[in-house]
mmCIF file of C-alpha atoms in Angstrom:
data_model
loop_
_atom_site.group_PDB
_atom_site.id
_atom_site.type_symbol
_atom_site.label_atom_id
_atom_site.label_comp_id
_atom_site.label_asym_id
_atom_site.label_seq_id
_atom_site.Cartn_x
_atom_site.Cartn_y
_atom_site.Cartn_z
ATOM 1 C CA MET K 454 79.054 84.219 131.707
ATOM 2 C CA SER K 455 77.966 87.268 133.666
ATOM 3 C CA LEU K 456 78.123 90.640 131.975
ATOM 4 C CA TYR K 457 79.523 92.310 135.101
ATOM 5 C CA ARG K 458 82.350 91.947 137.646
ATOM 6 C CA LEU K 459 81.614 92.833 141.227
ATOM 7 C CA ASP K 460 84.737 94.792 142.175
ATOM 8 C CA GLU K 461 84.352 95.331 145.866
ATOM 9 C CA PRO K 462 81.842 93.982 148.439
ATOM 10 C CA ILE K 463 80.280 96.939 150.279
ATOM 11 C CA ALA K 464 77.801 97.347 153.160
ATOM 12 C CA LEU K 465 74.791 99.216 151.918
ATOM 13 C CA ASP K 466 71.544 100.349 153.558
ATOM 14 C CA LYS K 467 68.614 100.113 151.085
ATOM 15 C CA PRO K 468 70.500 101.955 148.260
ATOM 16 C CA THR K 469 68.903 103.855 145.391
ATOM 17 C CA VAL K 470 70.291 103.393 141.919
ATOM 18 C CA LEU K 471 70.641 106.503 139.754
ATOM 19 C CA ALA K 472 71.120 105.463 136.088
ATOM 20 C CA ALA K 473 71.993 107.511 133.053
ATOM 21 C CA PHE K 474 73.608 106.587 129.712
ATOM 22 C CA ASP K 475 74.924 108.925 127.032
ATOM 23 C CA GLY K 476 73.307 109.038 123.623
ATOM 24 C CA TRP K 477 69.618 108.694 122.798
ATOM 25 C CA ILE K 478 68.057 110.297 125.914
ATOM 26 C CA ASP K 479 70.909 112.468 127.097
ATOM 27 C CA ALA K 480 70.248 115.738 125.248
ATOM 28 C CA GLY K 481 72.704 118.396 126.264
ATOM 29 C CA ALA K 482 74.634 115.736 128.209
ATOM 30 C CA ALA K 483 72.299 116.788 131.029
ATOM 31 C CA ALA K 484 71.712 113.377 132.587
ATOM 32 C CA THR K 485 75.305 112.025 132.405
ATOM 33 C CA THR K 486 76.654 115.362 133.631
ATOM 34 C CA ALA K 487 74.347 115.202 136.701
ATOM 35 C CA THR K 488 74.958 111.602 137.566
ATOM 36 C CA GLY K 489 78.664 111.898 136.736
ATOM 37 C CA LEU K 490 79.009 114.634 139.302
ATOM 38 C CA LEU K 491 77.567 112.326 141.927
ATOM 39 C CA ALA K 492 79.792 109.436 140.847
ATOM 40 C CA THR K 493 83.042 111.472 140.979
ATOM 41 C CA GLY K 494 85.230 110.048 143.722
ATOM 42 C CA GLY K 495 82.784 107.274 144.435
ATOM 43 C CA THR K 496 83.867 103.679 145.171
ATOM 44 C CA LEU K 497 83.777 101.360 142.119
ATOM 45 C CA VAL K 498 81.292 98.602 142.923
ATOM 46 C CA ALA K 499 80.827 96.836 139.538
ATOM 47 C CA THR K 500 82.212 97.020 136.003
ATOM 48 C CA PHE K 501 80.355 95.751 132.923
ATOM 49 C CA ASP K 502 82.016 93.838 130.085
ATOM 50 C CA GLY K 503 82.607 96.444 127.324
ATOM 51 C CA ASP K 504 83.965 93.847 124.895
ATOM 52 C CA VAL K 505 80.535 92.281 124.536
ATOM 53 C CA LEU K 506 78.371 95.413 124.995
ATOM 54 C CA PHE K 507 80.071 97.950 122.679
ATOM 55 C CA ASP K 508 80.700 98.214 118.936
ATOM 56 C CA TYR K 509 84.212 99.661 118.961
ATOM 57 C CA ARG K 510 83.997 100.693 115.339
ATOM 58 C CA ALA K 511 80.961 102.892 116.094
ATOM 59 C CA ARG K 512 82.277 104.002 119.506
ATOM 60 C CA ARG K 513 86.042 103.893 119.159
ATOM 61 C CA PRO K 514 88.334 104.102 122.153
ATOM 62 C CA THR K 515 90.295 107.357 122.460
ATOM 63 C CA LEU K 516 93.987 107.016 121.720
ATOM 64 C CA GLN K 517 96.547 109.321 123.347
ATOM 65 C CA ILE K 518 99.842 109.915 121.464
ATOM 66 C CA VAL K 519 102.719 111.713 123.174
ATOM 67 C CA ASP K 520 105.776 112.754 121.150
ATOM 68 C CA GLY K 521 104.987 110.144 118.557
ATOM 69 C CA ARG K 522 104.512 107.312 121.045
ATOM 70 C CA LEU K 523 101.201 105.560 121.689
ATOM 71 C CA THR K 524 100.683 105.996 125.431
ATOM 72 C CA GLU K 525 97.071 105.326 126.482
ATOM 73 C CA LEU K 526 93.659 104.021 125.340
ATOM 74 C CA THR K 527 90.469 105.152 127.015
ATOM 75 C CA TRP K 528 87.646 102.655 126.378
ATOM 76 C CA PRO K 529 83.953 103.264 126.519
ATOM 77 C CA SER K 530 82.741 101.924 129.835
ATOM 78 C CA LEU K 531 79.671 101.201 131.966
ATOM 79 C CA THR K 532 80.182 101.193 135.704
ATOM 80 C CA LEU K 533 78.314 101.204 139.061
ATOM 81 C CA ARG K 534 79.804 103.420 141.791
ATOM 82 C CA HIS K 535 78.805 104.000 145.353
ATOM 83 C CA ALA K 536 78.321 107.475 146.744
ATOM 84 C CA ARG K 537 76.926 108.525 150.114
ATOM 85 C CA VAL K 538 74.980 111.790 150.458
ATOM 86 C CA ALA K 539 73.826 112.687 153.969
ATOM 87 C CA GLU K 540 72.484 109.312 155.191
ATOM 88 C CA ARG K 541 71.576 107.978 151.754
ATOM 89 C CA ASP K 542 73.453 105.251 149.953
ATOM 90 C CA LEU K 543 73.410 105.905 146.218
ATOM 91 C CA LEU K 544 74.628 103.595 143.414
ATOM 92 C CA VAL K 545 75.385 105.602 140.289
ATOM 93 C CA PHE K 546 75.101 103.451 137.126
ATOM 94 C CA THR K 547 76.393 105.479 134.214
ATOM 95 C CA GLY K 548 78.480 105.438 131.071
ATOM 96 C CA ALA K 549 78.107 104.776 127.356
ATOM 97 C CA GLU K 550 74.796 103.339 126.044
ATOM 98 C CA PRO K 551 75.510 99.718 125.079
ATOM 99 C CA ASP K 552 75.240 98.697 121.423
ATOM 100 C CA PHE K 553 74.496 95.032 122.019
ATOM 101 C CA ARG K 554 72.735 92.492 124.248
ATOM 102 C CA TRP K 555 70.246 94.891 125.864
ATOM 103 C CA GLN K 556 67.922 92.177 127.217
ATOM 104 C CA GLU K 557 70.804 90.137 128.678
ATOM 105 C CA LEU K 558 72.207 93.305 130.189
ATOM 106 C CA ALA K 559 68.800 94.009 131.789
ATOM 107 C CA GLU K 560 68.814 90.539 133.307
ATOM 108 C CA SER K 561 72.309 91.004 134.633
ATOM 109 C CA VAL K 562 71.451 94.386 136.148
ATOM 110 C CA VAL K 563 68.440 92.881 137.908
ATOM 111 C CA GLU K 564 70.584 90.136 139.318
ATOM 112 C CA LEU K 565 73.178 92.578 140.494
ATOM 113 C CA ILE K 566 70.918 95.075 142.208
ATOM 114 C CA LYS K 567 69.067 92.241 144.009
ATOM 115 C CA ARG K 568 72.447 91.112 145.371
ATOM 116 C CA LEU K 569 73.115 94.630 146.554
ATOM 117 C CA GLY K 570 69.704 95.002 148.218
ATOM 118 C CA VAL K 571 68.584 97.930 146.024
ATOM 119 C CA ALA K 572 65.296 99.493 147.202
ATOM 120 C CA GLU K 573 64.543 101.865 144.323
ATOM 121 C CA TRP K 574 65.693 102.677 140.785
ATOM 122 C CA ILE K 575 65.799 106.173 139.250
ATOM 123 C CA SER K 576 66.357 106.613 135.521
ATOM 124 C CA VAL K 577 67.752 110.010 134.562
ATOM 125 C CA GLY K 578 67.590 111.412 131.039
ATOM 126 C CA ALA K 579 67.062 114.498 128.858
ATOM 127 C CA ILE K 580 65.195 115.028 125.605
ATOM 128 C CA PRO K 581 65.070 117.864 123.075
ATOM 129 C CA ALA K 582 61.752 119.739 123.205
ATOM 130 C CA ALA K 583 60.009 122.929 122.114
ATOM 131 C CA VAL K 584 60.844 124.874 125.249
ATOM 132 C CA PRO K 585 62.650 128.240 125.615
ATOM 133 C CA HIS K 586 65.981 128.604 127.381
ATOM 134 C CA THR K 587 64.592 131.655 129.210
ATOM 135 C CA ARG K 588 62.297 129.618 131.435
ATOM 136 C CA ASP K 589 62.785 126.898 134.042
ATOM 137 C CA VAL K 590 63.688 123.531 132.653
ATOM 138 C CA PRO K 591 60.572 121.313 132.529
ATOM 139 C CA ILE K 592 60.840 117.801 133.887
ATOM 140 C CA MET K 593 58.850 114.864 132.456
ATOM 141 C CA ALA K 594 58.493 111.916 134.784
ATOM 142 C CA THR K 595 57.616 108.209 134.589
ATOM 143 C CA ALA K 596 56.810 105.812 137.417
ATOM 144 C CA SER K 597 56.128 102.108 137.770
ATOM 145 C CA GLU K 598 53.491 102.802 140.441
ATOM 146 C CA ALA K 599 51.548 105.708 141.863
ATOM 147 C CA GLY K 600 52.773 107.877 144.721
ATOM 148 C CA VAL K 601 56.530 107.537 144.250
ATOM 149 C CA LEU K 602 57.499 110.677 142.346
ATOM 150 C CA ALA K 603 58.930 113.890 143.823
ATOM 151 C CA THR K 604 56.110 116.029 145.116
ATOM 152 C CA ASP K 605 56.478 118.817 142.503
ATOM 153 C CA VAL K 606 56.662 116.547 139.437
ATOM 154 C CA GLN K 607 53.736 114.793 137.755
ATOM 155 C CA ARG K 608 53.824 111.583 135.694
ATOM 156 C CA GLY K 609 53.292 112.125 132.001
ATOM 157 C CA PRO K 610 52.642 112.873 129.321
ATOM 158 C CA MET K 611 49.123 111.502 129.472
ATOM 159 C CA GLY K 612 47.842 109.309 126.699
ATOM 160 C CA ILE K 613 49.789 106.920 124.427
ATOM 161 C CA MET K 614 53.180 107.928 123.034
ATOM 162 C CA ARG K 615 55.361 105.610 120.923
ATOM 163 C CA VAL K 616 59.060 106.436 120.562
ATOM 164 C CA PRO K 617 62.250 104.519 119.820
ATOM 165 C CA SER K 618 63.455 102.939 123.074
ATOM 166 C CA ALA K 619 66.708 103.550 124.844
ATOM 167 C CA ALA K 620 68.682 100.793 126.544
ATOM 168 C CA LEU K 621 67.982 102.522 129.856
ATOM 169 C CA SER K 622 64.220 102.071 129.361
ATOM 170 C CA VAL K 623 64.673 98.368 128.694
ATOM 171 C CA ILE K 624 66.533 97.987 131.993
ATOM 172 C CA ASP K 625 64.012 100.243 133.854
ATOM 173 C CA MET K 626 61.157 97.945 132.720
ATOM 174 C CA ALA K 627 63.017 94.791 133.735
ATOM 175 C CA VAL K 628 63.767 96.226 137.188
ATOM 176 C CA ALA K 629 60.103 97.131 137.664
ATOM 177 C CA ALA K 630 59.047 93.649 136.519
ATOM 178 C CA ALA K 631 61.322 92.257 139.225
ATOM 179 C CA GLY K 632 59.302 94.112 141.896
ATOM 180 C CA ILE K 633 61.621 97.077 142.517
ATOM 181 C CA PRO K 634 59.901 100.536 142.263
ATOM 182 C CA THR K 635 61.249 102.625 139.394
ATOM 183 C CA VAL K 636 60.861 106.294 138.468
ATOM 184 C CA GLY K 637 62.291 108.319 135.633
ATOM 185 C CA TYR K 638 63.084 112.025 135.537
ATOM 186 C CA TYR K 639 63.757 113.553 132.091
ATOM 187 C CA GLY K 640 64.792 117.146 131.554
ATOM 188 C CA GLN K 641 63.434 118.923 128.433
ATOM 189 C CA ILE K 642 66.187 120.748 126.527
ATOM 190 C CA PRO K 643 65.496 123.562 124.015
ATOM 191 C CA HIS K 644 65.785 121.759 120.672
ATOM 192 C CA TYR K 645 67.643 124.719 119.160
ATOM 193 C CA VAL K 646 70.582 124.321 121.636
ATOM 194 C CA SER K 647 73.624 122.185 120.877
ATOM 195 C CA GLY K 648 76.310 121.237 123.329
ATOM 196 C CA PRO K 649 76.166 120.794 127.107
ATOM 197 C CA TYR K 650 73.148 122.384 128.880
ATOM 198 C CA PRO K 651 74.076 122.659 132.559
ATOM 199 C CA ALA K 652 70.696 124.251 133.482
ATOM 200 C CA ALA K 653 69.005 120.926 132.906
ATOM 201 C CA SER K 654 71.651 119.087 134.935
ATOM 202 C CA LEU K 655 70.925 121.459 137.808
ATOM 203 C CA GLU K 656 67.163 120.958 137.638
ATOM 204 C CA LEU K 657 67.609 117.182 137.460
ATOM 205 C CA LEU K 658 69.752 117.240 140.543
ATOM 206 C CA ARG K 659 67.218 119.421 142.366
ATOM 207 C CA VAL K 660 64.272 117.141 141.530
ATOM 208 C CA ILE K 661 66.241 113.973 142.391
ATOM 209 C CA GLY K 662 67.360 115.575 145.676
ATOM 210 C CA SER K 663 63.736 116.427 146.433
ATOM 211 C CA HIS K 664 62.765 112.831 145.675
ATOM 212 C CA LEU K 665 65.472 111.470 147.994
ATOM 213 C CA GLY K 666 65.014 114.056 150.701
ATOM 214 C CA VAL K 667 68.622 115.211 150.552
ATOM 215 C CA GLU K 668 70.546 118.140 148.975
ATOM 216 C CA LEU K 669 72.772 116.878 146.140
ATOM 217 C CA PRO K 670 76.059 118.556 145.282
ATOM 218 C CA THR K 671 76.020 120.714 142.123
ATOM 219 C CA GLY K 672 79.658 121.643 141.755
ATOM 220 C CA LEU K 673 80.174 124.459 139.210
ATOM 221 C CA LEU K 674 76.866 123.873 137.397
ATOM 222 C CA THR K 675 75.274 127.157 138.564
ATOM 223 C CA ALA K 676 78.073 129.278 137.113
ATOM 224 C CA GLU K 677 78.236 127.205 133.934
ATOM 225 C CA ALA K 678 74.441 127.497 133.472
ATOM 226 C CA ARG K 679 74.699 131.259 133.787
ATOM 227 C CA GLN K 680 77.466 131.467 131.222
ATOM 228 C CA VAL K 681 75.518 129.315 128.712
ATOM 229 C CA ARG K 682 72.374 131.435 129.149
ATOM 230 C CA THR K 683 74.382 134.592 128.554
ATOM 231 C CA ARG K 684 75.814 133.221 125.316
ATOM 232 C CA LEU K 685 72.370 131.980 124.188
ATOM 233 C CA GLN K 686 70.796 135.374 124.859
ATOM 234 C CA ALA K 687 73.451 137.083 122.695
ATOM 235 C CA ALA K 688 72.931 134.553 119.871
ATOM 236 C CA VAL K 689 69.147 134.919 119.992
ATOM 237 C CA GLN K 690 69.230 138.738 119.958
ATOM 238 C CA ALA K 691 71.552 138.659 116.936
ATOM 239 C CA ASP K 692 69.066 136.668 114.817
ATOM 240 C CA GLU K 693 65.515 137.961 114.253
ATOM 241 C CA THR K 694 64.081 134.613 113.210
ATOM 242 C CA THR K 695 65.408 132.882 116.232
ATOM 243 C CA ARG K 696 64.300 135.772 118.510
ATOM 244 C CA ASP K 697 60.729 135.588 117.199
ATOM 245 C CA TYR K 698 60.660 131.798 117.631
ATOM 246 C CA VAL K 699 61.935 131.920 121.198
ATOM 247 C CA GLU K 700 59.313 134.624 122.020
ATOM 248 C CA ARG K 701 56.555 132.350 120.701
ATOM 249 C CA LEU K 702 57.804 129.482 122.881
ATOM 250 C CA GLU K 703 57.860 131.865 125.916
ATOM 251 C CA SER K 704 54.247 132.880 125.236
ATOM 252 C CA MET K 705 53.119 129.221 125.199
ATOM 253 C CA VAL K 706 54.914 128.493 128.443
ATOM 254 C CA ASP K 707 53.570 131.625 130.170
ATOM 255 C CA GLU K 708 50.002 130.799 129.060
ATOM 256 C CA SER K 709 50.428 127.182 130.127
ATOM 257 C CA ARG K 710 49.484 125.882 126.726
ATOM 258 C CA LEU K 711 51.170 123.437 124.465
ATOM 259 C CA PRO K 712 50.957 123.212 120.623
ATOM 260 C CA SER K 713 49.495 120.134 118.947
ATOM 261 C CA GLY K 714 51.924 117.533 117.659
ATOM 262 C CA ASP K 715 51.330 118.632 114.024
ATOM 263 C CA ASP K 716 51.753 122.333 114.897
ATOM 264 C CA LEU K 717 54.929 121.577 116.811
ATOM 265 C CA ILE K 718 56.493 119.676 113.913
ATOM 266 C CA SER K 719 55.472 122.457 111.491
ATOM 267 C CA ASP K 720 56.999 125.100 113.758
ATOM 268 C CA ILE K 721 60.282 123.280 114.092
ATOM 269 C CA GLU K 722 60.474 122.582 110.362
ATOM 270 C CA ARG K 723 59.707 126.216 109.556
ATOM 271 C CA PHE K 724 62.303 127.417 112.098
ATOM 272 C CA LEU K 725 65.048 125.242 110.648
ATOM 273 C CA ARG K 726 64.089 126.095 107.049
ATOM 274 C CA GLN K 727 64.313 129.842 107.824
ATOM 275 C CA ARG K 728 67.682 129.295 109.355
ATOM 276 C CA GLY K 729 68.804 127.626 106.136
ATOM 277 C CA GLY K 730 68.646 124.057 107.497
ATOM 278 C CA THR K 731 71.528 124.791 109.892
ATOM 279 C CA GLU K 732 72.427 121.777 112.026
ATOM 280 C CA GLY K 733 74.028 121.867 115.412
ATOM 281 C CA GLY K 734 71.864 124.513 117.098
ATOM 282 C CA LEU K 735 73.041 127.903 118.454
ATOM 283 C CA LEU K 736 75.845 126.669 120.611
ATOM 284 C CA ASN K 737 78.430 124.032 119.906
#
């Protein structure tokens, strides 16, 4: 049985898929916020079978109770929606990261996007990193082939890096193996920040818009990013340890140098230890 249901046939002109899942590579909810903004109001094209993809004990549906009466359940979902920006057809594939059947899901996604005539796949994500909130959000990029990234973004990091995979990466690789060009844009979020980080969503939308050659809508993200930065500045100024740490990160960015992996781990451990092992970052 197929893992998806095609809800509505739709005429598309070489659409691009923008894909983002919550969880492992969605730090600050930056990727799902950006893609969710594009999907808002879009036409539902396909729905994936949550009963076989999600562990409902780990990702429970939300129950609404009104005046002592059970009224509504909101289930985790994974959907594909169509949005049109300027002359570009976009298919926004977003939702909760599946718990099960990743390889089968990848096969189903490849089957679906071939049916829809997809010309390109863009993975969107965000990762915690040793970067300061006072500087532009860095974007790390991946690509299945040379010459397909936005002009102001380079593929990297160079060398070999091994990390736990996300479901999105499994699908990305399957799509590339099927002969469809894939790229990935990943915002780097200050690791000491908790909660939504709209500045990264803004930068992801800017880079994706540059890649597509269109200006993407940003909604209220600019105002929200300004408010978060103001709160972060106040929190940093109130704590000397945090202020010193952020200043060191600023110096490294301004001098265009990066710490070694061992130095980076030591710095983060020292920072957390001096803050008493506090979890959750500066903003919740």
